[in-house]
Amino acid sequence: MKSDNVKLGMQQAPHRSLFNALGLTEEELSKPLVGIVCSYNEIVPGHMNLDKIAQAVKLGVAAAGGTPIMFPAIAVCDGIAMGHIGMKYSLVTRDLIADSTECMATAHQFDALVMIPNCDKNVPGLLMAAARVNVPTVFVSGGPMLAGHVKGHKTSLSSMFEAVGSYAAGTMTEEDVKDFECNACPTCGSCSGMYTANSMNCLTEALGMGLPGNGTIPAVYSERLKLAKRAGMAVMEMYRKNIRPRDIITKEAIMNALTVDMALGCSTNSMLHIPAIAHEIGFDFDIELANEVSARTPNLCHLAPAGPTYMEDLNEAGGVYAVINQLCEKGLINENCMTVTGKTIGEAVKGHVNKNPQVIRTMDNPYSTTGGLAVLKGNLAPDGSVVKRSAVVSEMMQHEGPARVFECEEDAIEAIKGGKIVAGDVVVIRYEGPKGGPGMREMLNPTSAIAGMGLGSTVALITDGRFSGASRGASIGHVSPEAAVGGPIALVQEGDIIQIDIDKCTLNLKVSDEELAKRKAEWKPREPKVTTGYLARYARMVTSGNRGAVLE
């Protein structure tokens, strides 16, 4: 056992004295030590139930012959952090989570780990740590929130943000907004649409790191506690078989996850997190792979914000494994990849059928023949940009219009809500990238304002920042290189014509090469927005969005 390094021999007598201080018995110390990485806190709705999940996991570990020992991981609620300086601290926590978990797991020589994440950066951060530490590991999330109900219709957090825009447009009363406020988020859990948290939890199943149901069983269902117990048991079986994360998270598994991402219509943020996870196993993931996979993968699900269905509906329809099973039948999944079930992914999904073709479309009746995400390139984004194609209305798949340029998110929101943005415009928000932000803020407030003002089918938004999974419309993020390093987005001027073609995967500024070269020669770097603390260190070390904003 790895933990023998801190348990056995005379040299370890001081270590054992400290285990005694913890109240551990000799019987417990004779068993494998299993770290339970619990992201419980009292500020994130998706994490307020994780103490119960952790207790269930500990029961499962103990029942299967291990000694569970819990330690924490942090988590930020993107919804609460949205639209102010707090959002600069969201993406950056992914690396804090990975680093701190690596430190804790290695310093204390755990034999195995169970990761209990739920929200946006928590899941990829712990996946990155799992690949680094490389001891047997299983993921079990806290589960998604149930959908809200407003005026007889299901709803979710994205509708809440859009209600604020509708109020600004005068199409919704303060009482209407209050109705959404009190009913959009009715339970604990990760917000109920296919936003980033649920996207990443679903992709743990596709990667092979989570048991079936991990991404979809609602947080408030008792089945979630049973899943947690099974996760504790499963990690002990993995320990006995010596199945480790790097046996599971392979290049082939990552490509499987990208395929499932396309079928589900996941958040654009997965195009930050998949490259970062790939980086941990030495796989140099080019985001243009997304277009190759998209070209052969149909989009089968339109969960909120792309459509009227929610995570609870996906769960009842058969969950992620039902989607993967359909993809397997068409030869789109590498079925030989190992999973935490102890079976290959091909073996594990057998028998998981699609119970509701209205929620999970069949392969011969997809929402589109191509996947949910697209990477756009052109002279405005030479290194790429990302759009959630499945959440774009048909009339915005091609768009050409004048640039309305803003140097930060707040200025753009003021203009949108002030009625200064009109049909046909292309809103450009820059200096919000990984370095320029710093921290690459999500732009849910401006995209929601555009939708709420009734401009969702006529106005595009382009940024070197990123979007919440709750954003919809022609919202193009991760524009690389970013403005802070002199990327072409820094050279856009008010009124320049921007041409978007999502079908052809292009994003171009209709300005001559000579004019762009002249603007580039005149461009000067800006003073950093933050010069002290963690964000300043992050800004110095972070790479661009097209590389997953990893630290170097």
Coordinates of C-alpha atoms in Angstrom, one line a residue:
M1 CA 0.0 0.0 0.0
K2 CA 1.2 3.5 -0.8
S3 CA 0.0 4.5 2.7
D4 CA 2.6 2.2 4.2
N5 CA 5.0 5.1 3.7
V6 CA 3.2 6.8 6.6
K7 CA 2.1 3.8 8.6
L8 CA 4.7 1.1 8.8
G9 CA 8.1 0.8 10.5
M10 CA 9.9 2.4 13.4
Q11 CA 10.6 5.6 11.4
Q12 CA 6.8 6.0 11.1
A13 CA 6.1 5.8 14.8
P14 CA 5.6 9.7 14.9
H15 CA 3.2 9.4 12.0
R16 CA 1.2 6.7 13.8
S17 CA 1.0 8.9 16.9
L18 CA -0.7 11.5 14.7
F19 CA -3.1 9.0 13.4
N20 CA -3.8 8.1 17.0
A21 CA -4.6 11.7 17.5
L22 CA -7.2 11.4 14.8
G23 CA -8.8 8.5 16.7
L24 CA -7.9 5.9 14.0
T25 CA -7.6 2.3 15.3
E26 CA -5.0 -0.2 14.4
E27 CA -7.7 -2.1 12.4
E28 CA -8.4 1.1 10.4
L29 CA -4.7 1.7 9.7
S30 CA -4.2 -1.9 8.5
K31 CA -6.6 -1.1 5.6
P32 CA -6.0 1.1 2.5
L33 CA -6.5 4.8 3.2
V34 CA -9.0 6.4 0.9
G35 CA -9.1 10.2 0.6
I36 CA -12.6 11.5 0.2
V37 CA -12.2 14.9 -1.5
C38 CA -15.4 16.7 -0.6
S39 CA -16.3 20.1 -2.0
Y40 CA -19.0 20.8 0.6
N41 CA -19.7 24.4 1.5
E42 CA -22.6 26.6 2.5
I43 CA -22.4 29.2 -0.3
V44 CA -22.9 27.1 -3.5
P45 CA -26.3 25.5 -4.0
G46 CA -24.7 22.7 -5.9
H47 CA -22.5 21.9 -2.9
M48 CA -24.8 22.3 0.1
N49 CA -25.7 18.6 0.0
L50 CA -22.2 17.2 -0.5
D51 CA -21.8 16.5 3.2
K52 CA -24.5 13.9 2.8
I53 CA -22.9 12.5 -0.3
A54 CA -19.5 12.3 1.5
Q55 CA -21.1 10.3 4.4
A56 CA -22.6 7.9 1.9
V57 CA -19.3 7.5 0.1
K58 CA -17.5 6.8 3.4
L59 CA -20.1 4.0 4.2
G60 CA -19.4 2.5 0.8
V61 CA -15.6 2.6 1.2
A62 CA -15.8 1.1 4.7
A63 CA -18.2 -1.6 3.6
A64 CA -15.7 -2.6 0.9
G65 CA -12.7 -2.8 3.2
G66 CA -11.1 0.7 3.1
T67 CA -10.6 3.5 5.6
P68 CA -12.2 6.7 4.4
I69 CA -10.7 10.0 5.4
M70 CA -12.2 13.3 4.2
F71 CA -10.5 16.5 3.2
P72 CA -11.9 19.6 1.4
A73 CA -11.7 21.3 -2.0
I74 CA -13.0 24.8 -2.7
A75 CA -15.7 25.8 -5.1
V76 CA -17.1 29.0 -6.5
C77 CA -20.8 29.6 -7.4
D78 CA -20.6 31.1 -10.9
G79 CA -24.1 32.5 -10.6
I80 CA -23.3 34.4 -7.4
A81 CA -19.9 35.5 -8.8
M82 CA -21.4 36.7 -12.0
G83 CA -21.2 40.3 -13.3
H84 CA -18.7 41.7 -10.8
I85 CA -15.0 41.2 -9.8
G86 CA -15.9 37.9 -8.3
M87 CA -16.1 36.3 -11.7
K88 CA -12.4 36.9 -12.2
Y89 CA -11.9 34.3 -9.5
S90 CA -14.0 31.6 -11.0
L91 CA -11.9 29.9 -13.8
V92 CA -8.7 30.5 -11.8
T93 CA -10.0 28.2 -9.0
R94 CA -9.7 25.2 -11.4
D95 CA -6.0 25.2 -11.0
L96 CA -6.1 26.0 -7.3
I97 CA -8.4 22.9 -6.9
A98 CA -6.0 20.7 -8.9
D99 CA -2.9 22.0 -7.1
S100 CA -4.3 21.8 -3.6
T101 CA -5.8 18.3 -4.1
E102 CA -2.5 17.1 -5.6
C103 CA -0.8 18.5 -2.5
M104 CA -3.1 16.9 0.0
A105 CA -3.3 13.5 -1.7
T106 CA 0.5 13.2 -2.1
A107 CA 1.5 14.6 1.2
H108 CA -0.7 12.1 3.1
Q109 CA 0.0 9.2 0.7
F110 CA -3.6 8.1 0.1
D111 CA -4.0 4.7 -1.6
A112 CA -7.1 5.8 -3.5
L113 CA -9.4 8.8 -3.8
V114 CA -13.1 9.5 -4.3
M115 CA -13.7 12.9 -5.7
I116 CA -17.0 14.7 -4.8
P117 CA -17.4 17.8 -6.9
N118 CA -20.4 19.4 -8.5
C119 CA -20.0 22.9 -10.0
D120 CA -18.2 24.4 -12.9
K121 CA -14.4 24.5 -12.2
N122 CA -14.6 21.9 -9.4
V123 CA -15.1 19.0 -11.7
P124 CA -12.3 19.7 -14.2
G125 CA -10.0 20.7 -11.4
L126 CA -10.4 17.4 -9.6
L127 CA -10.1 15.5 -12.9
M128 CA -6.8 17.3 -13.5
A129 CA -5.7 16.3 -10.0
A130 CA -6.8 12.7 -10.5
A131 CA -4.6 12.4 -13.6
R132 CA -1.6 13.9 -11.7
V133 CA -1.9 11.8 -8.5
N134 CA -2.8 8.7 -10.4
V135 CA -4.1 6.5 -7.7
P136 CA -7.4 4.6 -8.1
T137 CA -10.1 7.3 -8.2
V138 CA -13.9 7.5 -8.7
F139 CA -16.0 10.6 -9.2
V140 CA -19.4 11.1 -7.7
S141 CA -21.0 14.5 -8.0
G142 CA -23.7 16.1 -5.9
G143 CA -26.2 15.9 -8.8
P144 CA -28.3 18.5 -10.7
M145 CA -31.0 20.7 -9.4
L146 CA -34.6 20.0 -10.3
A147 CA -36.1 22.5 -12.8
G148 CA -38.1 25.4 -11.5
H149 CA -41.7 26.1 -12.4
V150 CA -43.0 29.6 -13.3
K151 CA -46.5 30.2 -14.7
G152 CA -46.9 26.5 -15.4
H153 CA -43.6 26.1 -17.3
K154 CA -40.3 24.5 -16.4
T155 CA -37.5 27.0 -16.0
S156 CA -34.0 27.4 -14.8
L157 CA -31.2 29.9 -14.0
S158 CA -30.8 31.1 -17.6
S159 CA -34.4 32.2 -17.6
M160 CA -33.8 34.1 -14.4
F161 CA -31.0 36.1 -15.9
E162 CA -33.0 36.8 -19.1
A163 CA -35.9 38.0 -17.0
V164 CA -33.7 40.9 -15.8
G165 CA -33.1 41.8 -19.5
S166 CA -36.8 41.6 -20.1
Y167 CA -37.5 43.9 -17.2
A168 CA -35.0 46.4 -18.6
A169 CA -36.8 46.2 -22.0
G170 CA -40.1 46.9 -20.3
T171 CA -41.6 43.6 -21.3
M172 CA -41.7 42.1 -17.7
T173 CA -42.9 43.7 -14.5
E174 CA -41.0 43.6 -11.2
E175 CA -43.6 41.1 -9.9
D176 CA -42.8 38.8 -12.9
V177 CA -39.1 39.0 -12.1
K178 CA -39.9 38.2 -8.4
D179 CA -41.8 35.1 -9.6
F180 CA -38.7 33.9 -11.4
E181 CA -36.5 34.9 -8.5
C182 CA -38.5 32.7 -6.0
N183 CA -39.1 29.7 -8.3
A184 CA -36.3 29.3 -10.8
C185 CA -33.9 27.5 -8.5
P186 CA -36.1 25.3 -6.3
T187 CA -33.6 22.7 -4.8
C188 CA -30.0 22.1 -4.0
G189 CA -27.8 20.9 -6.9
S190 CA -26.0 22.2 -10.0
C191 CA -28.3 24.4 -12.0
S192 CA -30.8 22.4 -14.0
G193 CA -29.9 23.0 -17.6
M194 CA -26.9 21.7 -19.7
Y195 CA -24.7 24.3 -18.2
T196 CA -21.0 23.8 -17.5
A197 CA -21.4 22.0 -14.2
N198 CA -23.8 19.4 -15.7
S199 CA -21.8 19.2 -18.9
M200 CA -18.6 18.3 -17.0
N201 CA -20.4 15.8 -14.7
C202 CA -21.9 14.1 -17.7
L203 CA -18.5 14.0 -19.3
T204 CA -17.1 12.1 -16.3
E205 CA -19.3 9.3 -17.4
A206 CA -18.1 9.6 -21.0
L207 CA -14.4 9.7 -19.8
G208 CA -15.0 6.6 -17.7
M209 CA -14.3 8.3 -14.4
G210 CA -17.9 8.4 -13.1
L211 CA -20.5 5.6 -12.5
P212 CA -23.7 5.6 -14.7
G213 CA -26.1 8.3 -13.6
N214 CA -23.3 10.5 -12.1
G215 CA -24.2 13.4 -14.4
T216 CA -28.0 13.2 -14.3
I217 CA -29.5 11.7 -11.1
P218 CA -31.0 14.8 -9.4
A219 CA -29.4 16.0 -6.2
V220 CA -32.6 15.5 -4.2
Y221 CA -33.2 11.9 -5.2
S222 CA -32.3 9.1 -2.7
E223 CA -30.8 7.3 -5.7
R224 CA -28.0 9.9 -5.5
L225 CA -27.0 8.6 -2.0
K226 CA -27.1 5.0 -3.3
L227 CA -24.8 6.1 -6.2
A228 CA -22.4 7.6 -3.7
K229 CA -22.3 4.3 -1.7
R230 CA -21.6 2.4 -4.9
A231 CA -18.8 4.9 -5.7
G232 CA -17.2 4.1 -2.4
M233 CA -17.4 0.4 -3.1
A234 CA -16.2 0.8 -6.7
V235 CA -13.0 2.6 -5.7
M236 CA -12.0 -0.3 -3.5
E237 CA -12.6 -2.7 -6.4
M238 CA -10.4 -0.4 -8.6
Y239 CA -7.8 -0.5 -5.8
R240 CA -7.7 -4.2 -5.8
K241 CA -7.5 -4.4 -9.6
N242 CA -5.0 -1.5 -9.6
I243 CA -7.0 0.5 -12.2
R244 CA -5.8 4.1 -12.2
P245 CA -6.9 7.4 -13.7
R246 CA -4.3 7.3 -16.5
D247 CA -5.5 3.8 -17.5
I248 CA -8.9 5.4 -18.0
I249 CA -8.2 9.0 -19.0
T250 CA -6.4 8.3 -22.3
K251 CA -6.4 10.1 -25.6
E252 CA -9.1 7.8 -26.9
A253 CA -11.3 8.4 -23.8
I254 CA -10.9 12.2 -24.3
M255 CA -12.0 11.8 -27.9
N256 CA -15.0 9.8 -26.6
A257 CA -15.8 12.6 -24.2
L258 CA -15.6 15.1 -27.0
T259 CA -18.0 13.0 -29.1
V260 CA -20.5 12.8 -26.2
D261 CA -20.1 16.5 -25.7
M262 CA -21.2 17.1 -29.3
A263 CA -24.2 14.8 -29.0
L264 CA -25.4 16.3 -25.7
G265 CA -24.8 19.9 -26.7
C266 CA -22.6 20.8 -23.8
S267 CA -21.3 24.2 -22.6
T268 CA -18.6 26.0 -24.5
N269 CA -16.5 25.8 -21.3
S270 CA -15.8 22.2 -22.1
M271 CA -13.5 23.5 -24.7
L272 CA -11.4 25.0 -21.9
H273 CA -11.6 22.0 -19.6
I274 CA -11.1 19.1 -22.1
P275 CA -7.8 20.6 -23.3
A276 CA -6.7 21.2 -19.7
I277 CA -7.4 17.6 -18.7
A278 CA -5.7 16.4 -21.9
H279 CA -2.7 18.5 -20.9
E280 CA -2.3 16.5 -17.7
I281 CA -1.8 13.2 -19.6
G282 CA 0.5 14.8 -22.1
F283 CA -2.1 15.0 -24.9
D284 CA -1.6 18.3 -26.8
F285 CA -5.3 18.8 -27.6
D286 CA -6.0 21.1 -30.6
I287 CA -9.4 22.6 -30.3
E288 CA -9.9 22.2 -34.0
L289 CA -10.4 18.6 -33.3
A290 CA -13.9 19.7 -32.2
N291 CA -14.9 20.4 -35.8
E292 CA -13.6 17.0 -37.0
V293 CA -15.7 15.3 -34.3
S294 CA -18.7 17.5 -34.8
A295 CA -18.7 16.7 -38.6
R296 CA -19.5 13.1 -37.8
T297 CA -21.5 13.4 -34.6
P298 CA -25.2 14.3 -34.6
N299 CA -26.6 16.6 -31.9
L300 CA -29.2 14.5 -30.1
C301 CA -30.2 16.7 -27.1
H302 CA -31.5 20.3 -26.7
L303 CA -31.4 20.8 -23.0
A304 CA -31.8 24.3 -21.5
P305 CA -30.8 26.8 -22.6
A306 CA -30.9 25.3 -26.1
G307 CA -34.3 23.8 -25.6
P308 CA -37.2 23.1 -23.2
T309 CA -35.8 19.9 -21.5
Y310 CA -33.8 19.7 -18.3
M311 CA -31.4 17.4 -16.5
E312 CA -34.2 15.5 -14.8
D313 CA -35.7 14.8 -18.2
L314 CA -32.3 13.4 -19.5
N315 CA -32.1 11.2 -16.4
E316 CA -35.6 9.8 -17.0
A317 CA -34.8 9.2 -20.7
G318 CA -31.9 6.9 -19.9
G319 CA -29.1 9.4 -19.0
V320 CA -25.7 9.7 -20.6
Y321 CA -25.2 6.0 -21.0
A322 CA -28.3 5.9 -23.2
V323 CA -26.7 8.6 -25.4
I324 CA -23.4 6.8 -25.5
N325 CA -25.1 3.5 -26.4
Q326 CA -26.7 5.1 -29.5
L327 CA -23.3 6.5 -30.5
C328 CA -21.7 3.1 -30.1
E329 CA -24.3 1.6 -32.4
K330 CA -23.1 3.9 -35.1
G331 CA -19.4 3.2 -34.4
L332 CA -18.7 6.7 -33.1
I333 CA -17.3 5.6 -29.7
N334 CA -14.0 3.8 -29.0
E335 CA -15.6 1.0 -27.0
N336 CA -12.4 -0.4 -25.6
C337 CA -11.8 2.4 -23.2
M338 CA -11.7 1.3 -19.5
T339 CA -14.2 2.8 -17.0
V340 CA -14.5 2.9 -13.2
T341 CA -17.2 0.2 -13.5
G342 CA -14.4 -2.3 -14.2
K343 CA -15.8 -2.8 -17.7
T344 CA -15.0 -1.1 -21.0
I345 CA -17.3 1.7 -22.0
G346 CA -18.7 -0.5 -24.7
E347 CA -19.6 -3.2 -22.2
A348 CA -20.9 -0.8 -19.6
V349 CA -23.5 1.0 -21.8
K350 CA -25.1 -2.2 -23.1
G351 CA -28.7 -2.3 -22.0
H352 CA -29.0 1.4 -21.4
V353 CA -31.8 2.3 -23.9
N354 CA -33.3 5.6 -24.9
K355 CA -36.6 5.7 -23.1
N356 CA -37.8 9.1 -24.5
P357 CA -36.9 10.0 -28.1
Q358 CA -38.3 13.5 -27.5
V359 CA -35.5 14.2 -25.0
I360 CA -32.7 12.1 -26.6
R361 CA -33.3 12.1 -30.3
T362 CA -32.6 9.0 -32.3
M363 CA -29.6 8.8 -34.6
D364 CA -31.9 9.0 -37.7
N365 CA -33.7 12.1 -36.3
P366 CA -31.1 14.4 -34.7
Y367 CA -31.5 18.1 -34.1
S368 CA -28.7 18.5 -36.5
T369 CA -26.3 16.1 -38.3
T370 CA -23.4 18.0 -36.7
G371 CA -22.4 18.4 -33.0
G372 CA -23.3 21.0 -30.5
L373 CA -20.1 23.0 -30.6
A374 CA -18.1 24.7 -33.3
V375 CA -14.6 26.2 -33.5
L376 CA -14.5 29.3 -35.7
K377 CA -11.2 30.6 -37.2
G378 CA -10.4 33.6 -39.4
N379 CA -8.5 36.8 -39.3
L380 CA -10.3 37.9 -36.2
A381 CA -9.5 34.6 -34.4
P382 CA -6.4 33.0 -36.0
D383 CA -6.0 30.5 -33.1
G384 CA -9.7 29.8 -32.8
S385 CA -12.9 30.7 -31.0
V386 CA -15.8 28.7 -29.7
V387 CA -19.6 28.8 -30.1
K388 CA -22.4 26.6 -28.8
R389 CA -23.9 25.9 -32.2
S390 CA -26.8 24.0 -30.8
A391 CA -28.0 27.1 -28.9
V392 CA -27.9 29.4 -32.0
V393 CA -31.1 30.2 -33.9
S394 CA -31.0 29.3 -37.6
E395 CA -31.1 32.9 -38.8
M396 CA -27.9 33.7 -36.9
M397 CA -25.8 30.8 -38.3
Q398 CA -24.6 33.4 -40.8
H399 CA -24.4 37.0 -39.7
E400 CA -22.7 40.2 -40.9
G401 CA -22.9 43.5 -39.0
P402 CA -21.0 46.5 -37.6
A403 CA -18.8 46.0 -34.5
R404 CA -19.9 47.7 -31.3
V405 CA -16.7 47.7 -29.3
F406 CA -16.4 47.6 -25.5
E407 CA -13.3 47.3 -23.3
C408 CA -15.0 45.5 -20.5
E409 CA -18.2 43.6 -19.7
E410 CA -19.8 46.3 -17.6
D411 CA -19.7 48.9 -20.4
A412 CA -21.4 46.4 -22.8
I413 CA -24.2 45.7 -20.3
E414 CA -24.8 49.4 -19.8
A415 CA -25.1 49.9 -23.6
I416 CA -27.4 46.9 -24.1
K417 CA -29.8 47.8 -21.3
G418 CA -29.7 51.4 -22.4
G419 CA -31.1 50.5 -25.8
K420 CA -27.9 51.5 -27.6
I421 CA -27.5 48.1 -29.3
V422 CA -29.8 47.5 -32.3
A423 CA -30.6 44.6 -34.6
G424 CA -27.7 43.6 -36.8
D425 CA -25.0 44.7 -34.4
V426 CA -22.0 42.6 -33.4
V427 CA -21.1 43.4 -29.8
V428 CA -17.3 43.0 -29.1
I429 CA -16.2 42.7 -25.5
R430 CA -12.4 42.5 -25.2
Y431 CA -9.6 42.6 -22.6
E432 CA -11.6 39.9 -20.7
G433 CA -9.4 36.9 -21.7
P434 CA -7.3 34.7 -19.3
K435 CA -4.5 37.4 -19.1
G436 CA -6.5 40.5 -19.9
G437 CA -9.4 39.9 -17.5
P438 CA -7.5 38.5 -15.7
G439 CA -9.4 35.3 -15.2
M440 CA -11.6 35.1 -18.4
R441 CA -14.9 36.1 -17.0
E442 CA -18.2 34.5 -18.1
M443 CA -20.5 36.8 -20.1
L444 CA -23.9 35.5 -19.0
N445 CA -25.1 39.0 -18.0
P446 CA -24.7 40.6 -21.5
T447 CA -25.9 37.5 -23.4
S448 CA -29.0 37.3 -21.1
A449 CA -29.5 41.1 -21.5
I450 CA -29.4 40.6 -25.3
A451 CA -32.0 37.8 -25.1
G452 CA -34.1 39.6 -22.6
M453 CA -34.2 42.7 -24.8
G454 CA -35.6 40.6 -27.7
L455 CA -32.3 40.8 -29.7
G456 CA -31.3 37.2 -29.5
S457 CA -32.1 36.4 -33.1
T458 CA -30.5 39.6 -34.5
V459 CA -27.4 40.5 -32.4
A460 CA -24.1 38.5 -32.1
L461 CA -21.6 38.8 -29.2
I462 CA -17.9 38.1 -29.6
T463 CA -15.3 38.1 -26.7
D464 CA -11.9 36.9 -25.7
G465 CA -13.7 36.0 -22.4
R466 CA -16.0 33.1 -22.1
F467 CA -19.6 32.2 -21.6
S468 CA -21.7 30.5 -19.0
G469 CA -23.3 27.3 -20.1
A470 CA -26.5 29.2 -19.6
S471 CA -25.7 31.6 -22.4
R472 CA -27.5 31.1 -25.7
G473 CA -27.5 32.8 -29.1
A474 CA -24.6 33.7 -31.4
S475 CA -22.2 34.0 -28.5
I476 CA -18.7 33.4 -29.7
G477 CA -16.0 33.2 -27.0
H478 CA -12.4 32.2 -26.3
V479 CA -11.3 34.4 -29.2
S480 CA -7.5 33.7 -29.5
P481 CA -5.1 35.3 -29.4
E482 CA -6.7 37.6 -26.8
A483 CA -6.6 41.4 -26.8
A484 CA -4.1 41.6 -23.9
V485 CA -1.4 40.0 -26.1
G486 CA -2.2 42.0 -29.1
G487 CA -4.6 39.6 -30.9
P488 CA -6.7 40.9 -33.8
I489 CA -9.7 41.4 -31.4
A490 CA -7.6 44.3 -29.9
L491 CA -7.5 46.0 -33.3
V492 CA -11.3 46.1 -34.0
Q493 CA -12.7 49.6 -34.4
E494 CA -16.2 50.8 -33.9
G495 CA -18.2 50.2 -37.1
D496 CA -15.9 47.6 -38.6
I497 CA -17.9 44.9 -40.4
I498 CA -17.6 41.5 -38.8
Q499 CA -18.6 38.4 -40.8
I500 CA -19.7 35.2 -39.0
D501 CA -20.4 31.9 -40.7
I502 CA -21.0 29.2 -38.1
D503 CA -21.7 26.5 -40.7
K504 CA -18.4 27.2 -42.4
C505 CA -16.6 27.7 -39.0
T506 CA -15.3 31.2 -40.0
L507 CA -15.0 34.5 -38.1
N508 CA -13.6 37.4 -40.1
L509 CA -13.1 41.1 -39.8
K510 CA -13.7 42.8 -43.2
V511 CA -10.7 45.0 -42.9
S512 CA -7.6 44.7 -45.3
D513 CA -4.4 43.0 -44.2
E514 CA -2.6 46.3 -44.7
E515 CA -5.0 48.2 -42.4
L516 CA -4.7 45.5 -39.7
A517 CA -0.9 45.6 -40.0
K518 CA -1.0 49.4 -39.5
R519 CA -3.3 49.1 -36.5
K520 CA -1.0 46.4 -35.0
A521 CA 2.0 48.6 -35.4
E522 CA 0.2 51.3 -33.5
W523 CA -1.2 49.0 -30.7
K524 CA 0.3 49.3 -27.3
P525 CA -0.1 46.7 -24.4
R526 CA -2.3 47.9 -21.6
E527 CA -1.3 48.1 -18.0
P528 CA -2.4 45.0 -16.1
K529 CA -5.8 45.4 -14.4
V530 CA -4.6 43.5 -11.3
T531 CA -1.0 43.8 -10.0
T532 CA -1.1 42.0 -6.7
G533 CA -2.3 38.7 -5.3
Y534 CA -3.3 35.4 -6.9
L535 CA -4.8 37.0 -10.0
A536 CA -1.5 38.8 -10.8
R537 CA 0.4 35.6 -10.6
Y538 CA -2.2 33.8 -12.6
A539 CA -2.1 36.4 -15.4
R540 CA 1.7 36.0 -15.7
M541 CA 1.4 32.2 -16.0
V542 CA -1.8 31.5 -17.9
T543 CA -1.9 30.5 -21.6
S544 CA -4.6 31.5 -24.1
G545 CA -8.1 30.2 -24.3
N546 CA -7.5 27.9 -27.3
R547 CA -5.0 26.0 -25.1
G548 CA -7.4 25.5 -22.3
A549 CA -6.0 28.5 -20.2
V550 CA -3.6 26.1 -18.6
L551 CA -0.8 27.5 -16.4
E552 CA 2.8 27.3 -17.6

